[in-house]
Coordinates of C-alpha atoms and ligand atoms in Angstrom, one line a residue:
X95 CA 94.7 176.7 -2.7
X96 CA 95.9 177.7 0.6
X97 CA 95.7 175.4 3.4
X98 CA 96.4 177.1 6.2
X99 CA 93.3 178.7 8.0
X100 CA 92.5 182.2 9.5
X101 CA 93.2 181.7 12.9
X102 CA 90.1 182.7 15.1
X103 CA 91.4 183.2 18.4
X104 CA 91.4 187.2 18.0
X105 CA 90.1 188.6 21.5
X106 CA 88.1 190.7 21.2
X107 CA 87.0 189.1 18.5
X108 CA 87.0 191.3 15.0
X109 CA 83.8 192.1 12.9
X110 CA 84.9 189.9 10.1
X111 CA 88.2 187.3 9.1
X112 CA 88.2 185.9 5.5
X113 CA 90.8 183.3 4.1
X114 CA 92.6 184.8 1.2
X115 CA 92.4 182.1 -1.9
X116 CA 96.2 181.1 -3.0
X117 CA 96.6 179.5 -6.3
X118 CA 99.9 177.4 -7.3
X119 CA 102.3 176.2 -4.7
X120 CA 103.0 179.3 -2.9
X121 CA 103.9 179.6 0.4
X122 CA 101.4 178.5 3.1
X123 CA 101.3 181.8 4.5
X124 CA 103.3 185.3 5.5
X125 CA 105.7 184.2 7.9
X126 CA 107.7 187.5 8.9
X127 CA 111.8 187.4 9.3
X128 CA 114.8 189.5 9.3
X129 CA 114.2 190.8 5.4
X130 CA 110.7 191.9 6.5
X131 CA 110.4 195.4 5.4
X132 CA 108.1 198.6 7.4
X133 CA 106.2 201.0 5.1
X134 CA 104.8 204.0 7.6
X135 CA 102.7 206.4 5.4
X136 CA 102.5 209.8 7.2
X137 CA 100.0 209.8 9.7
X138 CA 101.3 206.2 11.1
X139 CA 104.3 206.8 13.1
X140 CA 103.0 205.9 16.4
X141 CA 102.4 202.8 15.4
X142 CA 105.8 202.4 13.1
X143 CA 107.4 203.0 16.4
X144 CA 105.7 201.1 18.1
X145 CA 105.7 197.6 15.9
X146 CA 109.6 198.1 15.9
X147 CA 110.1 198.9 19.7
X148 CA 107.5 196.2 20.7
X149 CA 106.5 193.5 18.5
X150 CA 110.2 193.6 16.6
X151 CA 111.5 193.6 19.8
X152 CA 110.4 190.5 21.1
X153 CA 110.4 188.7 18.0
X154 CA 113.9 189.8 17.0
X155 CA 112.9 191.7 13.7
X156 CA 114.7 194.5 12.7
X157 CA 111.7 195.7 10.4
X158 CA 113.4 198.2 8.6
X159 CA 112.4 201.3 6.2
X160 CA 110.7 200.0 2.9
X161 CA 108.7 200.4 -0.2
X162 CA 104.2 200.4 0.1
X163 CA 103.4 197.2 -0.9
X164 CA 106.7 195.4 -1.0
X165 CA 107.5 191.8 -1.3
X166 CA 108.1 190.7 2.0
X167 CA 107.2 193.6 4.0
X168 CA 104.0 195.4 6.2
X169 CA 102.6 198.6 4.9
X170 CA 100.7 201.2 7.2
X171 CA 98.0 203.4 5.3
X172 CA 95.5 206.2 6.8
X173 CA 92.4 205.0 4.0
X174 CA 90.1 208.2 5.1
X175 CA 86.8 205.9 3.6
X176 CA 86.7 203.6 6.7
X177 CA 85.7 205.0 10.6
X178 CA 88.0 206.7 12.6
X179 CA 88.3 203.7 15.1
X180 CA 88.1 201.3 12.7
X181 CA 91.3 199.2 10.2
X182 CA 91.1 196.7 7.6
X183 CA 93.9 193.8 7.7
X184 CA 95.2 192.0 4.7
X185 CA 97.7 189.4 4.7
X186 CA 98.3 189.0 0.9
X187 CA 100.9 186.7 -0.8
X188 CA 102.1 189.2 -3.0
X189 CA 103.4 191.6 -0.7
X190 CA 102.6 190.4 3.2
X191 CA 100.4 192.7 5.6
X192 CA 98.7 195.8 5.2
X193 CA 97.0 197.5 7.9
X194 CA 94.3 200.3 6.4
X195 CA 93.1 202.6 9.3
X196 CA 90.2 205.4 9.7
X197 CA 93.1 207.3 11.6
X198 CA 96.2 206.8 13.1
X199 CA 94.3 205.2 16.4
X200 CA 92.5 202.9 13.3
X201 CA 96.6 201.8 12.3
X202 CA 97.3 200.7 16.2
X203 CA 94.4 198.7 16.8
X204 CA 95.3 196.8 13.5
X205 CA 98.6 196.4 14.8
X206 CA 97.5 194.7 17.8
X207 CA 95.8 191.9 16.0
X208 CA 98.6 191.4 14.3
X209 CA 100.5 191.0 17.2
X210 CA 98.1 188.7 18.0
X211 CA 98.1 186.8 14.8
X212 CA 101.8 186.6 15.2
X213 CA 101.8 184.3 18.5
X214 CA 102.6 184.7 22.0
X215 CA 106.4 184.9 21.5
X216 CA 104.8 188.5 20.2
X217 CA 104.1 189.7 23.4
X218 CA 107.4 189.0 25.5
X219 CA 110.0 191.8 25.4
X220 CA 113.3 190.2 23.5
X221 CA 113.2 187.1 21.6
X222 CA 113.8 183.7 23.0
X223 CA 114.1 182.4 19.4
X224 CA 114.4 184.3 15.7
X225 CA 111.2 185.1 14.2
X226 CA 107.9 184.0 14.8
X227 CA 107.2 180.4 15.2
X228 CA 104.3 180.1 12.8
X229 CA 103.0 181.6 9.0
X230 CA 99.8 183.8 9.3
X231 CA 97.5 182.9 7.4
X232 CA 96.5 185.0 4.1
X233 CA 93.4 186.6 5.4
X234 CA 91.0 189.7 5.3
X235 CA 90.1 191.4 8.5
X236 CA 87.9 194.1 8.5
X237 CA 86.8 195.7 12.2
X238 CA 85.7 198.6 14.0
X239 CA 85.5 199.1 17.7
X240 CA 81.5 198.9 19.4
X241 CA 82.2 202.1 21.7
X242 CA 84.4 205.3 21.7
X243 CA 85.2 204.9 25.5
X244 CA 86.8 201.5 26.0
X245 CA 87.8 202.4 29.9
X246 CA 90.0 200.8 32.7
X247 CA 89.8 203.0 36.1
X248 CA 92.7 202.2 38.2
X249 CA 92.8 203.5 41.9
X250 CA 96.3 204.3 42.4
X251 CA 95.6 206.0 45.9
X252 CA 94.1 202.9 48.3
X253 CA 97.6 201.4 47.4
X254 CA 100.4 203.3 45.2
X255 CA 101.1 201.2 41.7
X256 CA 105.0 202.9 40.6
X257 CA 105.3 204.5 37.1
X258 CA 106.6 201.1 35.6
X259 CA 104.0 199.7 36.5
X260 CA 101.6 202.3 35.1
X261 CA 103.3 202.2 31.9
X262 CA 102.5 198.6 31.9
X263 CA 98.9 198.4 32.3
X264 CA 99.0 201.2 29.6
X265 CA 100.9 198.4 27.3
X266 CA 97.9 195.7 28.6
X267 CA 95.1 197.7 27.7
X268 CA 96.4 198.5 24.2
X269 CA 96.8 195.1 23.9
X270 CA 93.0 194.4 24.6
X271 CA 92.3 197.3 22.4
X272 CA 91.0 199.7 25.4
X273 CA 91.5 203.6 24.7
X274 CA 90.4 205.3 27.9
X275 CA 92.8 204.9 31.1
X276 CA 90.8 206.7 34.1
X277 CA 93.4 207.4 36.6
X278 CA 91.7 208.1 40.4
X279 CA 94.7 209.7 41.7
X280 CA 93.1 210.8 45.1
X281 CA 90.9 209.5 47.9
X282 CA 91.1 209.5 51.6
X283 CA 94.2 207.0 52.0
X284 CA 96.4 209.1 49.4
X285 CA 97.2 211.9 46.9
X286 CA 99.3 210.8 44.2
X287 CA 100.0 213.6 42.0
X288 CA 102.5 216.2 42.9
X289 CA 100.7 220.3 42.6
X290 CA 103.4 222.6 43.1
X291 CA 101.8 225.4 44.8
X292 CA 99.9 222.8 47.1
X293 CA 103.6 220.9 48.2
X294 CA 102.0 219.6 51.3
X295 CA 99.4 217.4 49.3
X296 CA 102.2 215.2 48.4
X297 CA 104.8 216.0 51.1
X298 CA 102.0 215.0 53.5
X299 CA 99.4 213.4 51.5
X300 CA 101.3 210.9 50.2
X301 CA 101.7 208.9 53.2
X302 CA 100.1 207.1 55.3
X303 CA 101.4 205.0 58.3
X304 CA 100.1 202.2 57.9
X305 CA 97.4 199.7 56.3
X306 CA 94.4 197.5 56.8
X307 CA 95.4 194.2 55.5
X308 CA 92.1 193.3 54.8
X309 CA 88.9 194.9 54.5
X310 CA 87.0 196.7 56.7
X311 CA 87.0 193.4 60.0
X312 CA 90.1 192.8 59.5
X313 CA 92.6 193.1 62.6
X314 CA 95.5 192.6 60.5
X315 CA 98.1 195.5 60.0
X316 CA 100.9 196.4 58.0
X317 CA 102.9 198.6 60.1
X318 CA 105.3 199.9 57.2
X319 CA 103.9 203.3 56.0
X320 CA 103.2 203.4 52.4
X321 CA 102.8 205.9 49.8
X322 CA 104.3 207.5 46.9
X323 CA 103.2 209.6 44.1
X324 CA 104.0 210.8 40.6
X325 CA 105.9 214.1 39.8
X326 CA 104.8 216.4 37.0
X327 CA 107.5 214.9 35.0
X328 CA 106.0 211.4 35.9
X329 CA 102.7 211.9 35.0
X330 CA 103.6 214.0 31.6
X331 CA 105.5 210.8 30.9
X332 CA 102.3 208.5 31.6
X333 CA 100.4 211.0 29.4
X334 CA 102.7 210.8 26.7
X335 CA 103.4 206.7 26.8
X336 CA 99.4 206.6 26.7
X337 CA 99.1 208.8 23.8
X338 CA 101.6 206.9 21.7
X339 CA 99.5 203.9 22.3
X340 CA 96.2 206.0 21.3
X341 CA 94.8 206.1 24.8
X342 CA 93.7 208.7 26.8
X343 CA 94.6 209.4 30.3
X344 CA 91.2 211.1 32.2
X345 CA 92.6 212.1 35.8
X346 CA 90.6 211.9 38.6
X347 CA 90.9 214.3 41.7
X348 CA 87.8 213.5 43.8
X349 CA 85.7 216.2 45.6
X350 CA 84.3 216.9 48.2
X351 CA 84.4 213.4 49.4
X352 CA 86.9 211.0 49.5
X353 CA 89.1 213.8 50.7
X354 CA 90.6 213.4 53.8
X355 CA 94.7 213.0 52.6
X356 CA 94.2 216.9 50.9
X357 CA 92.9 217.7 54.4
X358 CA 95.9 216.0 56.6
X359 CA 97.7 218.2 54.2
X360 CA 96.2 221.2 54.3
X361 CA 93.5 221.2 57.9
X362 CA 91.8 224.6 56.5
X363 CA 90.1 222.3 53.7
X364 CA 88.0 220.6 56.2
X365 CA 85.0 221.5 58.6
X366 CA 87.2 223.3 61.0
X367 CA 84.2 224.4 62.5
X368 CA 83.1 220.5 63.0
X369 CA 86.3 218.7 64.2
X370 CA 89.5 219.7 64.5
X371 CA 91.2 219.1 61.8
X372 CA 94.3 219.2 62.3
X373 CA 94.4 216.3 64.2
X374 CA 94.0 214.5 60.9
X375 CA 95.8 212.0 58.6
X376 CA 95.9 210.2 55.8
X377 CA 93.5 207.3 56.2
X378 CA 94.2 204.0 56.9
X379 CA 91.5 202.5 56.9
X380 CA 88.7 201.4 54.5
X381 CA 85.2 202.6 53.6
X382 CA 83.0 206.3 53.4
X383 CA 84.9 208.8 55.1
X384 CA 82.7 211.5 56.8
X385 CA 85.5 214.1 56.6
X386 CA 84.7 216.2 53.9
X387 CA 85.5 219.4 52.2
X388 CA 84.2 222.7 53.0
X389 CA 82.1 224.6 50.7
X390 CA 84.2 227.6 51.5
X391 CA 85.6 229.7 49.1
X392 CA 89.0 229.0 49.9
X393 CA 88.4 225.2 48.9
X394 CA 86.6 226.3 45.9
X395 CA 90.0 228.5 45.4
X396 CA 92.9 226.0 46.6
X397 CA 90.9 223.3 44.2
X398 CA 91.1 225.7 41.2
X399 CA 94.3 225.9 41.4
X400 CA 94.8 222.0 41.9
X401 CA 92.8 221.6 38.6
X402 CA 94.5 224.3 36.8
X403 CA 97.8 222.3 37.2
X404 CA 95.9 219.6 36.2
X405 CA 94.7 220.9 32.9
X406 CA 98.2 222.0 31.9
X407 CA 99.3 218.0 32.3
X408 CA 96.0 216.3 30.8
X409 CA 95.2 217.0 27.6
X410 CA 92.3 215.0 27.9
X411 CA 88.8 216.2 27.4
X412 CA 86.8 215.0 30.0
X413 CA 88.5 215.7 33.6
X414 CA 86.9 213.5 36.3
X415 CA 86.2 215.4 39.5
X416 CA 84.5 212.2 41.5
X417 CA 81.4 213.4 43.5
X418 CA 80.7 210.2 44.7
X419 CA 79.8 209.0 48.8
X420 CA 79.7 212.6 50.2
X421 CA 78.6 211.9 53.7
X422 CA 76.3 215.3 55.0
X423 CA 77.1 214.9 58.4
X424 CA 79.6 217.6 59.0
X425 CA 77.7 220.1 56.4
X426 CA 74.3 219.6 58.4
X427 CA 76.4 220.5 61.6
X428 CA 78.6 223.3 60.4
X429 CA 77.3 226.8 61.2
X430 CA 79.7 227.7 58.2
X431 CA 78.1 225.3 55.7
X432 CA 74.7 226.4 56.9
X433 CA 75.4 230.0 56.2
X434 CA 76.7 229.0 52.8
X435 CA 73.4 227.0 52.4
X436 CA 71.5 230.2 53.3
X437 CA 73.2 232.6 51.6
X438 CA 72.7 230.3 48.0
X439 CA 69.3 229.6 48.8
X440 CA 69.8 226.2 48.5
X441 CA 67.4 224.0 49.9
X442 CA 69.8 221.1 52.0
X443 CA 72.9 219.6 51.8
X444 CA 72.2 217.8 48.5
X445 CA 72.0 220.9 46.9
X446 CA 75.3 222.3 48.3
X447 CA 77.3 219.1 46.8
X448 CA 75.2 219.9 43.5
X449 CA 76.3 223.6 43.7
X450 CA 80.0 222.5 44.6
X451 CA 80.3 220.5 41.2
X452 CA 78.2 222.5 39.1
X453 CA 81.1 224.8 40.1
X454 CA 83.9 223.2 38.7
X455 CA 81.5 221.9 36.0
X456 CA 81.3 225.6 34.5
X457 CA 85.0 226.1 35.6
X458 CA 86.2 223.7 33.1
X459 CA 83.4 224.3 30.4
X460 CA 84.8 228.3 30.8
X461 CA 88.4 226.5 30.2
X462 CA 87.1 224.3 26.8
X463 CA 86.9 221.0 29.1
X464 CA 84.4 218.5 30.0
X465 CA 83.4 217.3 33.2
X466 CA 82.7 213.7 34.4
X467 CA 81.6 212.5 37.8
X468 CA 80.6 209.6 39.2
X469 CA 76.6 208.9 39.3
X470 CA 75.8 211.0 42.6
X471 CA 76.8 214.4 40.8
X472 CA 73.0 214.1 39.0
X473 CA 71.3 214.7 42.3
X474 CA 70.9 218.4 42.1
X475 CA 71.4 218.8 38.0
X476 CA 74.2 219.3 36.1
X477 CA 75.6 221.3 32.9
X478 CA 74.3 220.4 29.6
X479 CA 78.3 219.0 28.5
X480 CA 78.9 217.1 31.4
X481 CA 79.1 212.9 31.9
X482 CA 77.9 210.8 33.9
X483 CA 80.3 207.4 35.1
X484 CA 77.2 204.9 36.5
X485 CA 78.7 202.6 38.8
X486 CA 76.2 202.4 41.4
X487 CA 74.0 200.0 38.8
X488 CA 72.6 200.9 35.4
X489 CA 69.7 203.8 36.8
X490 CA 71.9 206.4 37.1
X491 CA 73.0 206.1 33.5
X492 CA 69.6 205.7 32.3
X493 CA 68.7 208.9 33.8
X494 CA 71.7 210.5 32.4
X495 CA 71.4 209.2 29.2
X496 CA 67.6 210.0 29.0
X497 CA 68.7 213.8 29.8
X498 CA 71.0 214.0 27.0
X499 CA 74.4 213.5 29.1
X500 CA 77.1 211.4 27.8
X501 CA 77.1 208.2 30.0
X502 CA 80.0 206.2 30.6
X503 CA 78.3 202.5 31.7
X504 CA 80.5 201.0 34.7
X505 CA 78.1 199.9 37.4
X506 CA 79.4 197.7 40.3
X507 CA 77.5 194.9 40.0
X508 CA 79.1 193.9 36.9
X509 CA 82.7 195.2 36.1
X510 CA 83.6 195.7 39.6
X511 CA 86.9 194.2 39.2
X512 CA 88.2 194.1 42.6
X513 CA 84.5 192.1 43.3
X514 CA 85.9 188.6 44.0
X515 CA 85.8 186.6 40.3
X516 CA 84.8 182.8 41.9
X517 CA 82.8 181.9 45.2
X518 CA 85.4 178.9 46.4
X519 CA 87.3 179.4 49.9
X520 CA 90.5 180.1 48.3
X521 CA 89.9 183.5 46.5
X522 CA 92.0 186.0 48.0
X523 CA 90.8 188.6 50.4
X524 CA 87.2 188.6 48.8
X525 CA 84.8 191.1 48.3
X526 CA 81.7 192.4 46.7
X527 CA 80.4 190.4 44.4
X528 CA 80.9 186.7 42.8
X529 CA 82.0 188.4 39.1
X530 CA 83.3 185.5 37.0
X531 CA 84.6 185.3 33.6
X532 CA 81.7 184.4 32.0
X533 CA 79.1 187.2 33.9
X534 CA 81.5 189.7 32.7
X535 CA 81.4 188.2 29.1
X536 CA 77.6 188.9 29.2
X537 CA 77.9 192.5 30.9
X538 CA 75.6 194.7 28.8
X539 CA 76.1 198.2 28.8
X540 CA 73.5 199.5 26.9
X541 CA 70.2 198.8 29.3
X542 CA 67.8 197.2 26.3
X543 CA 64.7 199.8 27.6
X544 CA 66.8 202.7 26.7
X545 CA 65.3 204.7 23.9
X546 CA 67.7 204.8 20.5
X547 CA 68.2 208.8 21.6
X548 CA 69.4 208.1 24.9
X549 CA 71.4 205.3 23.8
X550 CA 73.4 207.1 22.0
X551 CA 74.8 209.1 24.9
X552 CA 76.2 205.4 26.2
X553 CA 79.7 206.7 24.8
X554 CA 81.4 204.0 26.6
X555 CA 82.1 201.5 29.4
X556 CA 85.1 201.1 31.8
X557 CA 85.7 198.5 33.9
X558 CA 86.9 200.0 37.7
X559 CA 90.0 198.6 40.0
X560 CA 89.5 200.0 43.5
X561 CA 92.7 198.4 45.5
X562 CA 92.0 198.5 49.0
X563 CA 93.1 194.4 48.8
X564 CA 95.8 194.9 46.2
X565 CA 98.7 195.4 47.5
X566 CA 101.2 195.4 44.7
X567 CA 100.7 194.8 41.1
X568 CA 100.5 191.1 40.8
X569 CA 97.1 191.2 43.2
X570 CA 96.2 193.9 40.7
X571 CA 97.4 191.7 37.9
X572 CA 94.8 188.8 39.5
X573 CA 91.8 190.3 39.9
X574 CA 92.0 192.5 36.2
X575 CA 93.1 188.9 34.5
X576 CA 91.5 187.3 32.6
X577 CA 88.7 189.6 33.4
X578 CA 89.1 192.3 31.7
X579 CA 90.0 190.5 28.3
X580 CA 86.0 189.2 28.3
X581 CA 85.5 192.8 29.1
X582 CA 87.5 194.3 26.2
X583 CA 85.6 191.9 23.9
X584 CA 82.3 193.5 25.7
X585 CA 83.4 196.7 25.0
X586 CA 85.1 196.2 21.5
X587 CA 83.4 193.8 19.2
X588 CA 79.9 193.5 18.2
X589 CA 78.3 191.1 20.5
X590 CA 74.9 189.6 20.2
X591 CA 72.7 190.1 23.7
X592 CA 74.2 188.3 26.6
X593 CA 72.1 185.0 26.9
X594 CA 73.1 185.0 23.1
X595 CA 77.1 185.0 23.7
X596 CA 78.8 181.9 22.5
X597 CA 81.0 181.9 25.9
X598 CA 82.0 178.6 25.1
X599 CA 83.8 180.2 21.7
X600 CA 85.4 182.8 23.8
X601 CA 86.7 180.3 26.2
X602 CA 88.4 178.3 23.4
X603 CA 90.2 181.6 22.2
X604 CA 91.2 182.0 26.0
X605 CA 93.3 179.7 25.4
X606 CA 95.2 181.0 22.9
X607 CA 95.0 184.0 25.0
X608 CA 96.6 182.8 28.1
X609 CA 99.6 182.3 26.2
X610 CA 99.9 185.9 25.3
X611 CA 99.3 186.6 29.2
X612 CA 101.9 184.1 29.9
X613 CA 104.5 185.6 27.5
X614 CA 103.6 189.0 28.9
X615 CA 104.3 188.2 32.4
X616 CA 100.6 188.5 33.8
X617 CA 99.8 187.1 37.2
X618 CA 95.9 186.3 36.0
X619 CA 93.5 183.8 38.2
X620 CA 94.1 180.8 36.6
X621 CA 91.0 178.5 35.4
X622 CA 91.5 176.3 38.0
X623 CA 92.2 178.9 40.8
X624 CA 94.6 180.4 42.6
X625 CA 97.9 179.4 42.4
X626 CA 99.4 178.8 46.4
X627 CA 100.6 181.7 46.4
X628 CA 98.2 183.6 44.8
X629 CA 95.9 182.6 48.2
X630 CA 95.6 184.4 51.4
X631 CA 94.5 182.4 53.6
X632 CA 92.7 184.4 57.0
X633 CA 92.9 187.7 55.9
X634 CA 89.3 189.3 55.7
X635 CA 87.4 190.3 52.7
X636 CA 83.7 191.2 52.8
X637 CA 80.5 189.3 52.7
X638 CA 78.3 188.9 49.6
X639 CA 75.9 191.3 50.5
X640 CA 72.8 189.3 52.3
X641 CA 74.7 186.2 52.5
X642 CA 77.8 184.9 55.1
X643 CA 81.1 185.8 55.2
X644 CA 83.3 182.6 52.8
X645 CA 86.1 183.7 54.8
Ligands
LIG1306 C1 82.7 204.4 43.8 O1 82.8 203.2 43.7 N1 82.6 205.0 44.9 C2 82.6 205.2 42.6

């Protein structure tokens, strides 16, 4: 009989692992090397490409073209009986591994845990020795993800992240088994997506002179400007990288808030009537910005033509069109905004925001889209197709879930991840919330009181990155890691309810799994803390809410 054992230190953890009985003195396992053979069965070529690229690639396999089922080889099959999502593992001694997927996305996610299965030296890019280290155990895995939308928002405008680096956290969430990459490509302090009949939203909006180093009390500049932003070619290239990997790139561009780099661009987007905006740039600061769009028809036509761009680079579904922290102040002193309030028959300024996206929502329903906004776009109703992210707590998805809109849970208090992960002096530049491994290991995002209808409109969850104090990708690296793996596990694998979680199990697999975030080259919080120079001493976060600034 065999004697080697599953190994159990999958995260997320699957829905089932067997052991595989071995009679006679066979080998202890399947222990891949340079004879290993690749069967790809049509409808499996992403991942074909990508086990050879990537995981033969850093373990120095060739994998070559071979017969279903060989001795010696890995065999990819679309089995049409098991959920789309879903893959079936077996690691047999008479041939080695086959992966069985629902669809091709089914394949990739089984070729992840065999990545995993495989051992860290899996997840470096070129081998530092032939082969991997250890057999794999003969084993059944069957497994299926908990939620369509398995979500990481990354704010790429607060502080620009290159391409490379794009394309790398698209590598790290396929690795966690997340298929929804929710790219906020605008806000005050940047626009990061080039619009060629709008050249001055880049040219212009791109940059900004300098930043807070900090948060908001912070005295501390960086005087270099920063900026950048991704040409069409750039971001076709993100879309495509993504959709070899089975994950979907949602684009934000956020209206009518969070707006003011589109306005340094182009002044005639703002309450000219207000301020004069042309005295405007892009914002370097933090927080709510009160300079807002105008519900003119020329910003209902220039942002048309933004998201017409857009549609011809995103093939995703569901476009994100923000709608969050729209301060009123300008539209409750703009005899322009007033008129337009008049002339709708709109009661306030509420309903102006709600007629604003209800706009754009029937704009991309007319174009076969779906809209998604953040939780403020239900004040004022919305379109029967549209979705609803809830980040500012679980109530806003409740109500948009008990209307019948698709909900994607995300609220602040829990997956926050720039929310400081540990309360101790030494966390860098912290804000928000204490968020540590373990509450985000019991994040819930089904609300228990939901009724069974509504809670089947939570499609999803997504864990947000706002990067006002990440400067570059290793502070991105720190506060996503090892975060967001408790979060894929949330997100992916059927957990019992949170007082229930065996965290103590999960931190036992982190071990195993900080050795695949070591191979990868991830700059996570350690256990212990922060590394010196993961610290930053002096520079300003922001207090707990209700309780004294720890810095
Ligand atoms: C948000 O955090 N303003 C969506």
């Amino acid at each position: 009989m065999t004697s080697l054992q599953p190994t159990s230190d999958l995260i997320p953890a699957p829905a089932s692992s067997a052991p595989v009985a071995v009679e006679g003195p066979s080998r202890r396992g399947f222990l891949p090397d340079l004879g290993t053979t690749l069967f790809a069965a049509p409808g499996t070529r992403t991942t074909e490409r990508w086990l050879r690229s990537t995981v033969g690639a850093a373990l120095g396999l060739p994998l070559p073209p071979g017969e279903q089922h060989a001795v010696n080889s890995v065999t990819l099959l679309i089995d049409d009986s098991l959920e789309s999502e879903a893959y079936r593992l077996g690691v047999v001694p008479s041939s080695g591994v086959e992966i069985r997927g629902g669809s091709a996305a089914g394949v990739f996610w089984g070729a992840q845990t065999l990545r995993q299965l495989l051992g860290p030296e899996a997840f470096r890019s070129a081998p530092v020795r032939s082969g991997p280290t250890h057999d794999i155990a003969h084993q059944v895995i069957e497994d299926a993800p908990r939620f369509p939308w398995r979500g990481l928002m990354l704010d790429v405008s607060r502080h620009f992240l290159p391409k490379d680096d794009v394309l790398r956290y698209l590598d790290l969430l396929a690795a966690h088994k997340l298929n929804v990459f929710h790219f906020h490509l605008t806000d005050d302090q940047g626009w990061r997506i080039e619009i060629k009949r709008h050249p001055r939203l880049t040219e212009v909006g791109a940059w900004r002179a300098r930043t807070k180093y900090g948060h908001r009390g912070s005295e501390l500049w960086d005087e270099r400007p920063h900026g950048g932003y991704y040409t069409q070619d750039d971001i076709r290239e993100i879309v495509a990288y993504a959709a070899e990997r089975h994950i979907t790139v949602v684009p934000e561009i956020d209206i009518p808030g969070h707006s003011q780099a589109a306005i340094a661009a182009y002044p005639e987007l703002g309450n000219t009537d207000v301020i004069d905006t042309t005295t405007l740039s892009v914002w370097d600061n933090w927080g709510v910005n009160p300079n807002v769009l105008a519900p003119t028809d020329n910003t209902l036509r220039f942002y048309e033509g933004v998201f017409e761009e857009l549609l011809g680079l995103f093939p995703a579904t569901f476009i994100h069109i923000g709608g969050d922290e729209c301060p009123k102040d300008q539209w409750k002193v703009s005899p322009a905004a007033q008129a337009r309030i008049r002339e709708l028959g709109l009661a306030d300024e509420d309903e102006l925001q709600s007629w604003f996206i209800r706009h754009f929502d029937s704009w991309l329903a007319d174009r076969g889209r779906r809209l998604i906004g953040w939780d403020e776009i239900l004040e004022g109703g919305l379109a029967p197709g549209a979705a609803v992210s809830s980040w500012r707590g679980y109530a806003g998805g409740i109500a948009a879930a008990e209307a019948g809109h698709d909900v994607v849970m995300c609220p602040e208090q829990q997956v926050y991840l720039d929310h400081r992960q540990h309360g101790g002096p030494d966390e860098p530049m912290p804000i928000g919330y204490v968020r540590t491994l373990e509450d985000v290991y019991r994040f819930e995002p089904v609300p228990p009181a939901l009724s069974p209808e509504a809670a089947a409109h939570i499609v999803g969850t997504q864990a947000n990155v706002w990067t006002e104090v990440m400067q570059d990708r290793s502070r991105v690296d720190y506060q996503v890691f090892p975060r967001l793996a408790a979060f894929a596990e949330v997100a992916w694998s059927a957990l019992p309810a949170p007082a229930e979680r065996d965290f103590a199990d999960f931190e036992r697999r982190m071990a195993a799994h900080y050795a695949r975030l070591d191979a990868f080259g991830v700059d996570y919080r350690p256990p212990g803390g922060p590394l010196p120079w993961q610290r930053r001493p002096g520079v300003i976060g922001r207090p707990i809410e209700g309780a004294p600034p720890n810095v």
